[in-house]
Coordinates of C-alpha atoms and ligand atoms in Angstrom, one line a residue:
M1 CA 21.3 -73.5 -8.4
G2 CA 18.4 -75.8 -8.7
V3 CA 19.7 -77.6 -11.6
G4 CA 18.7 -81.0 -12.7
V5 CA 17.0 -83.4 -10.0
N6 CA 19.5 -84.6 -7.9
T7 CA 18.7 -86.4 -4.6
N8 CA 22.2 -85.9 -3.2
L9 CA 22.9 -83.6 -0.5
K10 CA 25.2 -81.7 -2.5
S11 CA 24.9 -81.6 -5.9
T12 CA 27.3 -82.5 -8.4
Y13 CA 27.2 -78.9 -9.9
E14 CA 27.4 -77.4 -6.3
E15 CA 30.5 -79.7 -6.1
L16 CA 32.1 -78.3 -9.2
L17 CA 31.5 -74.6 -7.8
D18 CA 33.0 -75.3 -4.3
R19 CA 36.3 -76.6 -6.0
A20 CA 36.6 -73.9 -8.7
R21 CA 36.0 -71.5 -5.7
E22 CA 39.1 -72.5 -4.2
V23 CA 41.3 -72.6 -7.1
S24 CA 40.0 -69.0 -7.8
D25 CA 40.8 -68.1 -3.9
L26 CA 44.4 -69.4 -4.4
N27 CA 44.6 -67.7 -7.4
S28 CA 43.0 -64.4 -6.1
A29 CA 45.6 -64.8 -2.8
A30 CA 48.4 -65.1 -5.1
A31 CA 47.1 -61.8 -6.9
V32 CA 47.1 -59.9 -3.8
L33 CA 50.6 -60.7 -2.8
S34 CA 51.7 -59.7 -6.0
W35 CA 49.5 -56.5 -6.1
D36 CA 51.8 -55.6 -2.9
Q37 CA 54.8 -56.2 -4.4
S38 CA 54.3 -54.0 -7.2
T39 CA 53.0 -51.1 -5.1
Y40 CA 53.8 -51.3 -1.9
M41 CA 56.5 -53.8 -0.5
P42 CA 59.8 -52.6 0.9
P43 CA 62.8 -54.3 -1.4
G44 CA 63.6 -56.2 1.6
G45 CA 60.3 -58.5 1.1
A46 CA 61.3 -59.8 -2.1
P47 CA 63.0 -63.3 -1.9
A48 CA 60.0 -64.3 0.5
R49 CA 57.6 -62.9 -1.3
A50 CA 58.5 -64.9 -4.6
R51 CA 58.5 -68.2 -2.6
Q52 CA 54.8 -67.1 -0.8
I53 CA 53.4 -66.5 -4.5
A54 CA 55.1 -69.8 -5.8
L55 CA 53.5 -71.8 -3.1
L56 CA 49.9 -70.2 -3.6
Q57 CA 50.5 -70.9 -7.4
Q58 CA 51.7 -74.4 -6.9
L59 CA 48.4 -75.1 -4.8
A60 CA 46.3 -73.8 -7.0
H61 CA 47.7 -75.8 -10.3
Q62 CA 47.4 -79.1 -7.9
R63 CA 43.9 -78.3 -7.2
A64 CA 43.1 -77.6 -11.0
T65 CA 44.8 -80.7 -11.9
D66 CA 43.2 -83.1 -9.1
P67 CA 41.8 -86.4 -10.7
A68 CA 38.9 -86.1 -8.8
L69 CA 37.9 -82.9 -10.5
G70 CA 38.2 -85.0 -13.7
H71 CA 36.1 -87.6 -12.5
L72 CA 33.1 -85.0 -11.5
L73 CA 33.6 -83.5 -14.7
D74 CA 32.5 -86.7 -16.2
R75 CA 29.6 -87.5 -13.9
L76 CA 28.4 -83.7 -14.5
E77 CA 28.6 -84.0 -18.6
Q78 CA 26.1 -87.0 -18.8
E79 CA 23.5 -85.4 -15.9
A80 CA 23.8 -82.3 -18.0
A81 CA 23.6 -83.8 -21.3
D82 CA 20.0 -82.5 -21.9
W83 CA 20.9 -78.9 -20.1
D84 CA 20.1 -76.0 -22.6
P85 CA 24.0 -75.5 -23.9
D86 CA 23.3 -71.9 -23.8
S87 CA 22.4 -71.8 -19.7
D88 CA 25.1 -70.3 -17.2
Q89 CA 25.5 -74.1 -15.9
A90 CA 25.9 -75.7 -19.2
A91 CA 28.6 -72.8 -20.0
M92 CA 30.6 -73.3 -16.4
I93 CA 31.0 -77.1 -17.2
R94 CA 32.3 -76.5 -20.8
V95 CA 34.6 -73.9 -19.4
A96 CA 35.8 -75.9 -16.5
R97 CA 36.3 -78.9 -18.7
H98 CA 38.6 -76.8 -21.0
D99 CA 40.7 -75.2 -18.0
Y100 CA 41.1 -78.7 -16.7
E101 CA 42.6 -80.4 -20.0
R102 CA 44.6 -77.6 -20.6
A103 CA 45.8 -78.0 -16.9
V104 CA 46.6 -81.7 -16.8
R105 CA 48.2 -82.1 -20.5
I106 CA 51.2 -79.7 -18.9
P107 CA 53.2 -81.5 -16.4
S108 CA 54.0 -79.8 -12.8
D109 CA 57.7 -80.3 -13.4
F110 CA 57.3 -78.2 -16.8
V111 CA 55.6 -75.4 -14.9
A112 CA 57.9 -75.3 -12.4
E113 CA 60.8 -75.4 -14.7
F114 CA 59.3 -72.5 -16.8
A115 CA 58.7 -70.5 -13.8
A116 CA 62.1 -71.0 -12.8
H117 CA 63.8 -69.9 -16.1
T118 CA 61.4 -66.7 -16.6
S119 CA 62.2 -65.5 -13.2
H120 CA 66.0 -65.7 -13.7
S121 CA 65.5 -64.8 -17.4
Y122 CA 63.6 -61.6 -16.1
Q123 CA 66.1 -60.8 -13.4
V124 CA 68.7 -60.8 -16.1
W125 CA 66.8 -58.5 -18.8
T126 CA 66.5 -56.1 -16.1
Q127 CA 70.1 -55.6 -15.8
A128 CA 70.9 -56.2 -19.9
R129 CA 68.7 -53.9 -21.0
P130 CA 69.9 -50.9 -19.8
A131 CA 73.0 -52.0 -20.4
N132 CA 72.3 -52.5 -24.1
D133 CA 73.4 -56.1 -23.7
F134 CA 71.7 -58.6 -26.2
T135 CA 74.5 -61.4 -25.5
A136 CA 73.3 -61.5 -21.9
V137 CA 69.9 -62.6 -22.6
R138 CA 70.7 -64.3 -26.1
P139 CA 71.0 -67.9 -24.5
L140 CA 68.1 -67.7 -21.9
L141 CA 65.8 -66.3 -25.0
E142 CA 67.1 -69.5 -26.8
R143 CA 66.2 -71.5 -24.1
T144 CA 62.3 -70.0 -23.8
L145 CA 61.7 -70.4 -27.5
E146 CA 62.7 -74.2 -26.4
L147 CA 60.6 -74.0 -23.4
S148 CA 58.0 -72.3 -26.1
R149 CA 58.2 -74.7 -28.7
R150 CA 57.5 -77.9 -25.7
Y151 CA 54.7 -76.0 -24.6
A152 CA 53.0 -76.2 -27.9
D153 CA 53.6 -80.0 -28.2
F154 CA 51.6 -80.6 -25.1
F155 CA 48.8 -79.8 -27.6
P156 CA 49.2 -82.0 -31.1
G157 CA 47.6 -81.3 -33.9
Y158 CA 48.0 -77.7 -34.4
D159 CA 48.2 -75.9 -37.4
H160 CA 51.1 -73.7 -36.4
P161 CA 53.2 -74.0 -33.2
A162 CA 52.2 -70.2 -32.4
D163 CA 48.5 -71.9 -32.0
P164 CA 48.6 -73.3 -28.3
L165 CA 50.4 -70.3 -27.2
I166 CA 47.7 -67.9 -28.6
A167 CA 45.0 -70.3 -27.1
E168 CA 46.2 -69.5 -24.0
T169 CA 45.4 -65.6 -24.2
D170 CA 42.9 -65.1 -27.3
L171 CA 41.1 -68.9 -27.2
G172 CA 39.5 -69.0 -30.8
M173 CA 42.2 -67.3 -32.7
T174 CA 44.7 -69.1 -34.3
V175 CA 47.9 -67.9 -37.0
A176 CA 45.8 -68.6 -39.9
T177 CA 42.9 -66.3 -38.5
I178 CA 45.3 -63.6 -37.0
R179 CA 47.6 -63.2 -40.4
P180 CA 45.3 -62.0 -43.1
L181 CA 43.6 -59.6 -40.9
F182 CA 46.8 -57.8 -39.6
A183 CA 48.3 -58.4 -43.3
E184 CA 45.0 -55.8 -44.4
L185 CA 45.3 -53.6 -41.5
R186 CA 49.3 -53.1 -42.2
A187 CA 47.9 -52.5 -45.9
F188 CA 45.9 -49.9 -44.6
L189 CA 47.8 -48.3 -42.2
T190 CA 51.1 -48.0 -44.2
P191 CA 49.7 -45.2 -46.5
L192 CA 47.6 -43.6 -43.9
V193 CA 51.3 -43.5 -41.5
Q194 CA 52.6 -42.0 -44.9
A195 CA 50.1 -39.3 -45.6
I196 CA 50.0 -37.9 -41.9
V197 CA 53.9 -37.7 -42.0
A198 CA 53.6 -35.8 -45.0
R199 CA 51.5 -33.2 -43.3
P200 CA 52.8 -30.3 -40.7
A201 CA 53.5 -32.2 -37.2
A202 CA 51.3 -31.6 -34.2
D203 CA 52.6 -29.3 -31.9
D204 CA 52.4 -31.2 -28.4
S205 CA 54.9 -29.0 -26.3
C206 CA 51.8 -28.1 -24.2
L207 CA 51.9 -31.7 -22.7
H208 CA 55.7 -31.2 -21.6
Q209 CA 55.6 -28.8 -18.8
H210 CA 55.5 -29.3 -15.0
Y211 CA 52.3 -31.0 -13.8
P212 CA 52.3 -31.3 -9.9
E213 CA 51.5 -34.7 -9.2
A214 CA 48.7 -34.7 -6.5
D215 CA 46.5 -32.6 -9.2
Q216 CA 47.2 -35.0 -12.2
W217 CA 46.3 -37.9 -9.8
A218 CA 42.9 -36.2 -8.9
F219 CA 42.1 -35.5 -12.1
G220 CA 42.3 -38.7 -13.5
E221 CA 40.2 -40.1 -10.4
K222 CA 37.0 -37.5 -11.7
I223 CA 36.9 -39.1 -15.0
I224 CA 37.0 -42.6 -14.2
R225 CA 34.4 -41.8 -11.5
D226 CA 32.5 -40.4 -14.3
Y227 CA 33.1 -43.4 -16.5
G228 CA 31.5 -45.6 -13.9
Y229 CA 34.5 -46.8 -12.0
D230 CA 33.3 -47.4 -8.3
F231 CA 35.8 -46.9 -5.7
N232 CA 33.8 -49.3 -3.1
R233 CA 34.7 -51.8 -5.6
G234 CA 38.2 -50.5 -6.5
R235 CA 41.3 -48.4 -5.6
Q236 CA 43.9 -46.9 -7.5
D237 CA 47.6 -46.9 -6.4
K238 CA 51.2 -46.4 -7.8
T239 CA 53.5 -48.7 -9.4
H240 CA 56.4 -48.8 -12.5
H241 CA 54.2 -50.3 -14.7
P242 CA 50.6 -49.9 -14.9
F243 CA 48.3 -52.8 -14.5
M244 CA 44.5 -54.0 -13.6
T245 CA 44.1 -57.2 -11.1
R246 CA 40.9 -58.6 -10.0
F247 CA 41.0 -60.1 -6.5
S248 CA 37.2 -60.8 -6.5
A249 CA 33.7 -58.9 -8.0
G250 CA 34.1 -56.5 -5.3
D251 CA 37.8 -55.8 -5.5
C252 CA 39.0 -55.1 -9.2
R253 CA 42.0 -52.7 -8.4
I254 CA 44.0 -50.3 -10.9
T255 CA 47.5 -49.0 -10.6
T256 CA 49.4 -46.4 -12.7
R257 CA 52.7 -43.9 -12.3
V258 CA 53.0 -40.2 -12.7
Y259 CA 55.5 -38.0 -14.6
E260 CA 55.4 -34.2 -13.4
D261 CA 57.0 -33.3 -16.8
Y262 CA 54.6 -35.1 -19.1
V263 CA 50.8 -34.8 -18.2
A264 CA 49.3 -37.6 -20.5
S265 CA 51.2 -40.4 -19.3
A266 CA 49.5 -40.6 -15.8
L267 CA 46.0 -39.9 -17.4
F268 CA 45.4 -42.1 -20.0
S269 CA 46.9 -45.2 -18.2
T270 CA 44.6 -44.2 -15.7
L271 CA 41.4 -44.2 -18.7
H272 CA 43.2 -47.4 -19.8
E273 CA 43.4 -49.4 -16.7
A274 CA 39.9 -48.2 -15.6
G275 CA 38.8 -49.6 -18.8
H276 CA 40.2 -53.1 -17.9
A277 CA 38.5 -52.7 -14.4
L278 CA 35.0 -51.8 -16.0
Y279 CA 35.1 -55.4 -17.7
E280 CA 36.0 -57.0 -14.5
L281 CA 33.3 -55.2 -12.2
G282 CA 30.8 -55.7 -15.0
I283 CA 30.9 -59.5 -15.1
A284 CA 27.5 -61.1 -13.6
P285 CA 28.4 -61.0 -9.7
E286 CA 27.1 -64.8 -9.8
Y287 CA 30.0 -65.9 -12.0
D288 CA 32.5 -64.6 -9.2
A289 CA 35.3 -67.5 -8.3
T290 CA 33.8 -69.5 -10.9
P291 CA 35.6 -70.7 -14.4
L292 CA 33.4 -68.0 -15.8
G293 CA 34.6 -65.0 -13.7
H294 CA 36.8 -63.2 -15.6
G295 CA 37.3 -61.4 -19.2
T296 CA 37.5 -63.9 -22.0
S297 CA 40.3 -63.5 -24.0
A298 CA 43.2 -60.5 -24.3
G299 CA 41.8 -59.0 -27.3
V300 CA 38.3 -58.4 -25.8
H301 CA 40.2 -57.2 -22.5
E302 CA 42.3 -55.0 -24.5
S303 CA 39.0 -53.8 -26.7
Q304 CA 37.8 -52.3 -23.3
S305 CA 41.2 -50.3 -21.8
R306 CA 41.3 -49.0 -25.9
L307 CA 37.9 -48.2 -26.2
W308 CA 38.0 -46.0 -22.9
E309 CA 41.5 -44.8 -23.2
N310 CA 41.5 -43.5 -26.8
V311 CA 38.0 -44.1 -28.6
V312 CA 36.6 -42.0 -25.9
G313 CA 39.3 -40.6 -23.6
R314 CA 41.2 -39.0 -26.8
S315 CA 38.3 -38.0 -28.8
R316 CA 37.5 -34.1 -29.5
G317 CA 33.6 -34.4 -28.1
F318 CA 35.2 -35.7 -24.6
W319 CA 37.2 -33.0 -24.3
E320 CA 35.0 -30.2 -25.2
H321 CA 33.2 -31.4 -21.7
Y322 CA 36.6 -31.8 -20.0
Y323 CA 39.1 -29.2 -21.4
P324 CA 37.7 -26.5 -19.5
Q325 CA 38.1 -28.3 -16.3
L326 CA 41.8 -29.0 -17.1
Q327 CA 42.5 -25.7 -17.5
A328 CA 41.1 -24.9 -14.4
V329 CA 43.1 -27.1 -12.9
F330 CA 46.3 -26.2 -14.4
P331 CA 45.8 -22.6 -15.7
T332 CA 49.5 -21.3 -16.2
Q333 CA 50.3 -24.7 -18.4
L334 CA 47.1 -24.5 -20.4
G335 CA 45.4 -21.4 -19.7
N336 CA 46.3 -20.0 -23.5
V337 CA 46.3 -23.6 -25.0
P338 CA 43.3 -23.8 -27.2
L339 CA 40.8 -27.1 -27.4
D340 CA 42.2 -27.9 -31.0
T341 CA 45.9 -27.5 -29.8
F342 CA 45.5 -29.8 -27.1
V343 CA 43.2 -32.4 -29.1
R344 CA 45.9 -32.7 -31.7
A345 CA 48.6 -32.9 -28.9
I346 CA 47.2 -35.7 -27.5
N347 CA 46.6 -37.6 -31.0
K348 CA 50.2 -36.6 -32.3
V349 CA 51.0 -39.4 -35.0
K350 CA 55.2 -39.9 -35.1
P351 CA 56.8 -43.0 -35.9
S352 CA 59.1 -43.8 -33.3
L353 CA 60.8 -47.0 -31.6
I354 CA 59.1 -47.7 -28.5
R355 CA 55.7 -49.5 -28.6
V356 CA 54.2 -48.3 -25.1
E357 CA 55.1 -44.8 -26.1
A358 CA 53.7 -45.2 -29.6
D359 CA 50.2 -43.2 -30.6
E360 CA 47.1 -44.8 -31.6
V361 CA 47.8 -45.6 -35.3
T362 CA 51.4 -46.9 -35.7
Y363 CA 51.1 -48.8 -32.6
N364 CA 49.3 -51.9 -34.5
L365 CA 52.6 -51.7 -36.5
H366 CA 54.4 -52.5 -33.3
V367 CA 52.5 -55.1 -32.4
I368 CA 52.6 -56.5 -35.8
I369 CA 56.4 -56.9 -36.1
R370 CA 56.3 -58.6 -32.7
F371 CA 53.7 -61.2 -33.8
E372 CA 55.6 -62.0 -37.2
L373 CA 58.7 -62.3 -35.2
E374 CA 57.0 -64.8 -32.6
C375 CA 55.6 -67.0 -35.7
A376 CA 58.9 -66.8 -37.5
L377 CA 60.9 -67.5 -34.3
L378 CA 58.1 -70.8 -33.5
E379 CA 58.6 -71.8 -37.1
G380 CA 62.2 -72.1 -37.4
S381 CA 62.4 -69.4 -40.2
A382 CA 64.6 -66.9 -37.7
T383 CA 67.0 -67.6 -35.0
I384 CA 67.5 -65.8 -32.0
E385 CA 70.9 -64.9 -32.9
Q386 CA 69.3 -62.8 -36.0
L387 CA 66.5 -61.5 -33.8
P388 CA 68.7 -57.6 -33.1
Q389 CA 68.9 -57.7 -36.9
L390 CA 65.7 -58.5 -38.0
W391 CA 64.1 -56.2 -35.6
R392 CA 66.0 -53.5 -37.0
R393 CA 65.0 -54.3 -40.7
M394 CA 61.5 -54.7 -39.6
Y395 CA 61.5 -51.4 -38.3
A396 CA 63.1 -49.4 -40.8
D397 CA 60.5 -51.2 -43.5
S398 CA 57.7 -50.6 -41.2
L399 CA 57.8 -47.8 -39.5
G400 CA 60.9 -45.9 -41.4
V401 CA 62.6 -45.7 -38.2
E402 CA 65.8 -48.2 -37.2
P403 CA 66.9 -48.4 -33.4
P404 CA 70.1 -46.9 -32.8
D405 CA 70.8 -49.7 -30.2
D406 CA 68.9 -52.8 -29.0
R407 CA 68.1 -51.2 -25.8
N408 CA 65.7 -49.4 -28.0
G409 CA 65.1 -52.3 -30.1
V410 CA 64.5 -56.2 -29.2
L411 CA 65.2 -55.6 -25.7
Q412 CA 62.4 -53.3 -24.8
D413 CA 59.8 -55.0 -24.1
V414 CA 59.3 -57.3 -21.1
H415 CA 57.2 -59.9 -22.3
W416 CA 59.6 -62.6 -24.0
F417 CA 61.8 -62.2 -20.7
A418 CA 58.5 -63.0 -18.6
G419 CA 56.8 -65.4 -20.3
P420 CA 56.6 -67.8 -23.6
I421 CA 57.6 -66.7 -27.2
G422 CA 54.5 -66.7 -28.9
G423 CA 50.7 -65.3 -27.5
S424 CA 52.3 -62.7 -26.2
F425 CA 51.5 -59.6 -28.4
Q426 CA 48.4 -60.0 -30.8
G427 CA 45.7 -59.4 -28.6
Y428 CA 46.9 -55.6 -28.5
T429 CA 46.1 -55.2 -32.0
L430 CA 42.8 -57.1 -31.8
G431 CA 41.8 -55.2 -29.1
N432 CA 41.9 -52.2 -31.4
I433 CA 40.5 -53.8 -34.0
L434 CA 37.7 -55.3 -31.8
A435 CA 37.0 -51.4 -30.0
G436 CA 36.4 -50.6 -33.4
Q437 CA 33.6 -53.0 -34.1
F438 CA 32.2 -52.7 -31.0
Y439 CA 31.7 -49.0 -30.8
A440 CA 30.5 -49.3 -34.1
A441 CA 27.7 -51.4 -33.0
A442 CA 27.0 -49.5 -29.6
L443 CA 26.3 -46.2 -31.6
T444 CA 24.0 -48.0 -34.0
A445 CA 21.9 -48.8 -31.3
H446 CA 22.6 -46.0 -29.5
P447 CA 23.3 -43.1 -31.9
T448 CA 23.0 -40.5 -29.4
I449 CA 26.4 -41.9 -27.1
P450 CA 28.9 -39.2 -28.9
A451 CA 26.3 -36.1 -27.8
E452 CA 26.6 -38.1 -24.3
I453 CA 29.9 -38.3 -24.1
S454 CA 30.5 -34.5 -25.0
R455 CA 28.1 -33.7 -22.0
G456 CA 30.7 -36.0 -19.7
R457 CA 27.8 -38.4 -19.9
F458 CA 28.8 -42.7 -19.9
D459 CA 26.0 -44.4 -18.8
T460 CA 24.2 -45.5 -22.2
L461 CA 27.5 -46.8 -23.3
H462 CA 28.7 -48.1 -19.8
T463 CA 25.3 -50.1 -19.9
W464 CA 25.7 -51.3 -23.6
L465 CA 28.8 -52.4 -22.6
R466 CA 28.1 -54.1 -19.7
E467 CA 24.6 -56.0 -21.2
N468 CA 26.7 -56.9 -24.4
I469 CA 30.3 -57.7 -23.2
Y470 CA 31.1 -57.5 -19.7
R471 CA 28.0 -59.3 -17.6
H472 CA 29.0 -62.5 -19.9
G473 CA 32.4 -62.9 -18.5
R474 CA 34.0 -66.2 -20.2
K475 CA 30.8 -67.8 -21.2
Y476 CA 31.5 -66.6 -24.7
T477 CA 35.0 -67.0 -26.7
T478 CA 35.8 -63.2 -28.5
A479 CA 34.2 -64.5 -31.9
Q480 CA 30.7 -65.9 -30.4
L481 CA 31.0 -62.7 -28.7
V482 CA 31.4 -60.6 -31.7
E483 CA 28.9 -63.2 -33.6
R484 CA 26.4 -62.0 -31.1
I485 CA 26.8 -58.2 -31.4
T486 CA 27.1 -57.9 -35.1
G487 CA 25.9 -61.5 -36.4
G488 CA 29.1 -61.5 -38.3
P489 CA 33.0 -62.5 -37.9
I490 CA 35.5 -60.6 -36.7
R491 CA 35.9 -57.2 -39.2
L492 CA 38.6 -54.7 -39.7
A493 CA 36.5 -51.9 -41.5
P494 CA 34.8 -50.2 -38.4
Y495 CA 38.1 -49.7 -37.2
Q496 CA 39.5 -48.7 -40.3
E497 CA 36.7 -46.2 -40.7
Y498 CA 37.2 -44.7 -37.3
L499 CA 40.8 -44.2 -38.0
T500 CA 40.3 -42.4 -41.3
R501 CA 37.4 -40.4 -40.2
K502 CA 39.8 -39.3 -36.8
Y503 CA 42.5 -38.6 -38.6
S504 CA 41.2 -36.9 -41.5
A505 CA 39.9 -34.5 -39.5
L506 CA 43.0 -34.0 -37.3
Y507 CA 45.2 -33.8 -40.2
D508 CA 43.4 -32.3 -42.9
L509 CA 43.7 -35.2 -45.1
Ligands
LIG601 ZN1 45.5 -52.8 -21.6

């Protein structure tokens, strides 16, 4: 790297990179095993696989908390005192220090206890959800809440007990910064949803026909190739719950599921996960296997998946180009369905019970409910016992629909059964807000982007995103990225304008 004047055989900085690479390689090896577990592993492999993944994670944690790493960082911070704070090297040390301090504050027996608890609670949830049995998970959730509070207490000095948990996924954001943003969004969305619901409902029956799997698969892959997803550095496989995973700068994979009786599921999940992968693949290659070599936050990550899925992939211009191709693949299903009908179908707004099936407009109301519940539980202003009833009341208030049972209510999401209570949901809605803000900034820089999208060209947008967001990895936090790009803080207005313009046209508002 040629940094500083160091006569040692290996500079302190290079030593840091060596150590970071080992931690990263152990985590990546665990990720490969997890990917295999979710795609190809036969059920008989499960017990050994859980053990193997846990061992690799434990080794990674040991190396990440090695006191020698702390001493190395102490030395390096002295050496680097006069380095340019905006240099990659300074950022590398800053982020490595942050990761180290966070890791050493959490005792390894707590890590093990939490992992054992969530793996048990996940197993119980997989039975309890179909059985509609909240009482089976209630004591487990109570323990999760207690463990989540204990986690927060490893970081004393917080304003809100959710803050240390939010810092895990969206560093720099806090309850105090998120709450006003979400309150403003909710005040905007509620009348918008009411106005849409008062209009004639969109007819989406064209999406619910028989669509053979192989054709759906090939069509989705064609589009993400056009987006710029590089199959020499990635691949797509089948799974139950779609995800993206990074093993290295040269291998960022996506997964999806296909329903032959509903064409929108696989297609938009492919576009969504490809958005996550474009972000990871766009990170500067020299950051690979370093502390900077990942997307910076849940919110910025989700901004990219939602941008490629919704802002681009559900736009009318996009389908002006791709709809004739889709009709050619599915002539009996779509040959007689006009473009406008199809575009309205894929953008149908309808308040519903299940978050992952929600449309672009009501989706945020689902997320805000969960965020508020996480805060209330951690504060102690709500109890686990009250959770199903609170859930029903909040759905009735926010969305005008009430789940008939817990299966379609509080039991629907895996998050609280496989991880902490706190920090799990805010990133989804922050992502939508950021997607609006980033896209507006890209259009200001390149007003031709919409016209290019309607010709199936994405290079200008992709290049702008890579230069302004992707390449930086974790060098900047969410707020710093937004500041660099827009000259100001996170703002709701561009996202509101995007929704207003799009849905006024679709629903004649
Ligand atoms: Zn996502």
